[in-house]
Amino acid sequence: LIEQNMTERLKSETLQSAKARLPGFDRRALRPGIIHIGLGAFFRAHGIAYNDDAIETDPAVQNGWGIIGVSLRSPSQRDRLAPQDGLYTAIERSASGDRPRVMGSLLHSIVAPENPMGLVETLADPAIRIVTITVTEKGYCHDPATGRLDPAHPDIVLDLQNPESPVSLPGFLIAALALREARGIAPFAVVSCDNLPSNGKLLHGLIRDFAALRDDRLAGWIERNVAFPTTMVDRIVPASSHDDLLLAQNLTGLSDLAPVIHEPFRQWVIEDTLRAADRPAWDRAGAQFVSDVEPFELMKLRMLNGTHSALAYLGFLSGYETIAQTVADPAFRDFLAGLWHEEIIPTVPAPAGTDLAAYAVRLLERYANPAISHRTAQIAMDGSQKLPQRILGTIRNRLKNGAAWDRLALTVAAFIRYTAGTDEKGHPIDVKDPLADRLKADGQANPAAHLRRVTSIESIFGADLGRDERFLEAVEAAYRVLLSGGAHAAVKAINRAAK
Ligand code: CS2
């Protein structure tokens, strides 16, 4: 009850007392035009910020772009957001202070498993013209190494048996598109905002594979009519903690069970297949519409997410809890500079108008933001889904060119060391990964046997790397260094060797 009373205080009527920037439009005039799938902190701090800005540029014209949120699994976000009318505080944090803002374009939220057919109906509503998606890498039910649909994925198996009442992301999209096609309703555009290579193209391929398993005519209609723009999204948004609820309350004077904390920086690059008339004025909020997003995506996945994962595994094993703590260590700064300049940047074609060295400088500033507590353990999650596009593609480039990749090898070894499940003090690590069982070290096996077992997982390492002796030897050597002297010594040894 107390909780209920508190959350009541973020309802529209009581907002005026907030010490925060409020939505610059009348929420009562807002109508839904977008369904967003995946209610985690990221989209609420990124996409919704662009959307609120876009609506504010011209509320009378833009008010058809309210958002209905969807959780594919857990009711927890909806349960927090519903009593506060979908309103929540986004807090921009930097060394110079905190800037709270109440976000207004999320209308209400739906929990898919509570009524899957109801959600399919909502997705088929002609008013819905865009579906945006942040379900993280593992929500796509694909094989990360090949980018193709995994027909053996348990959710895909279920959805093929029971297409009208889906559970998976591809299942919901197909069911809703099928209904729209049958009713003669134009499709929605599908806008993936996850950190996957060519995310639009990838999702398009999954939907094509899935539709072909169901019905060729539907597959043809989707092929001819549905836009899947590729996007690059960027903003550092750590998972919210209990302390963040207190921070929000202290800053605004309002209770909020669903605040999000984010850095000042944001970037959204979207393929211009989405016509201006068919979307909110996200460009007026700073989103870039370009014909080729891939160079932006490659730069971001390799330079940001790749080094994030490297710092997460090596930093965690070295005893650091956050990215900011890790990069405050001069040994890690050296290592990171080498990783960027010697190993990653040579594999990245610069997107038009971008200087990669300056991009790296900016990234280091963002990582070092002392006000953002981005936990190494959070970034370490789901490594089996992340490594292929963040690290392994870069390694393939290096191998092809016969160039050095010591720091990338150490990163792969640190992933294997971390997911084996014990830290350097012998304490268990809570490994969160869909393949956790297969990554866990078996107490009986020797290190070389464990390494061979893990590198033979083709959904991570592909059919090539696990059989490439150059790859196996380098990763094994790095793994032995990690086991004998620990992660911090391994990082320092690489720095020394490079001098
Ligand atoms: C991070 C990303 O959690 C992770 O794996 O690397 O969430 C990263 O913070 C964002 O992609 C930044 O845009």
Coordinates of C-alpha atoms in Angstrom, one line a residue, residues 11 38 67 74 123 131 144 166 193 196 207 221 243 246 265 274 399 442 476-477 480:
K11 CA 0.8 10.3 -12.1
G38 CA 11.7 -4.8 -24.9
I67 CA 4.4 4.4 -27.8
S74 CA 8.5 -10.5 -17.2
L123 CA 0.2 -5.2 -33.4
V131 CA 7.6 -1.6 -34.3
P144 CA 25.1 -15.7 -33.6
P166 CA 3.5 -16.9 -30.1
C193 CA 17.7 -1.2 -32.1
L196 CA 23.8 -6.7 -33.8
I207 CA 11.6 -13.3 -40.6
W221 CA 4.1 -10.3 -49.2
D243 CA 20.0 3.5 -5.2
L246 CA 16.5 7.1 -4.1
F265 CA 26.0 11.2 -25.1
L274 CA 12.1 4.8 -43.4
L399 CA 44.2 -13.5 -39.2
D442 CA 34.3 -29.3 -15.6
E476 CA 45.6 -21.2 -25.3
A477 CA 48.8 -19.2 -24.7
R480 CA 47.7 -20.1 -19.6

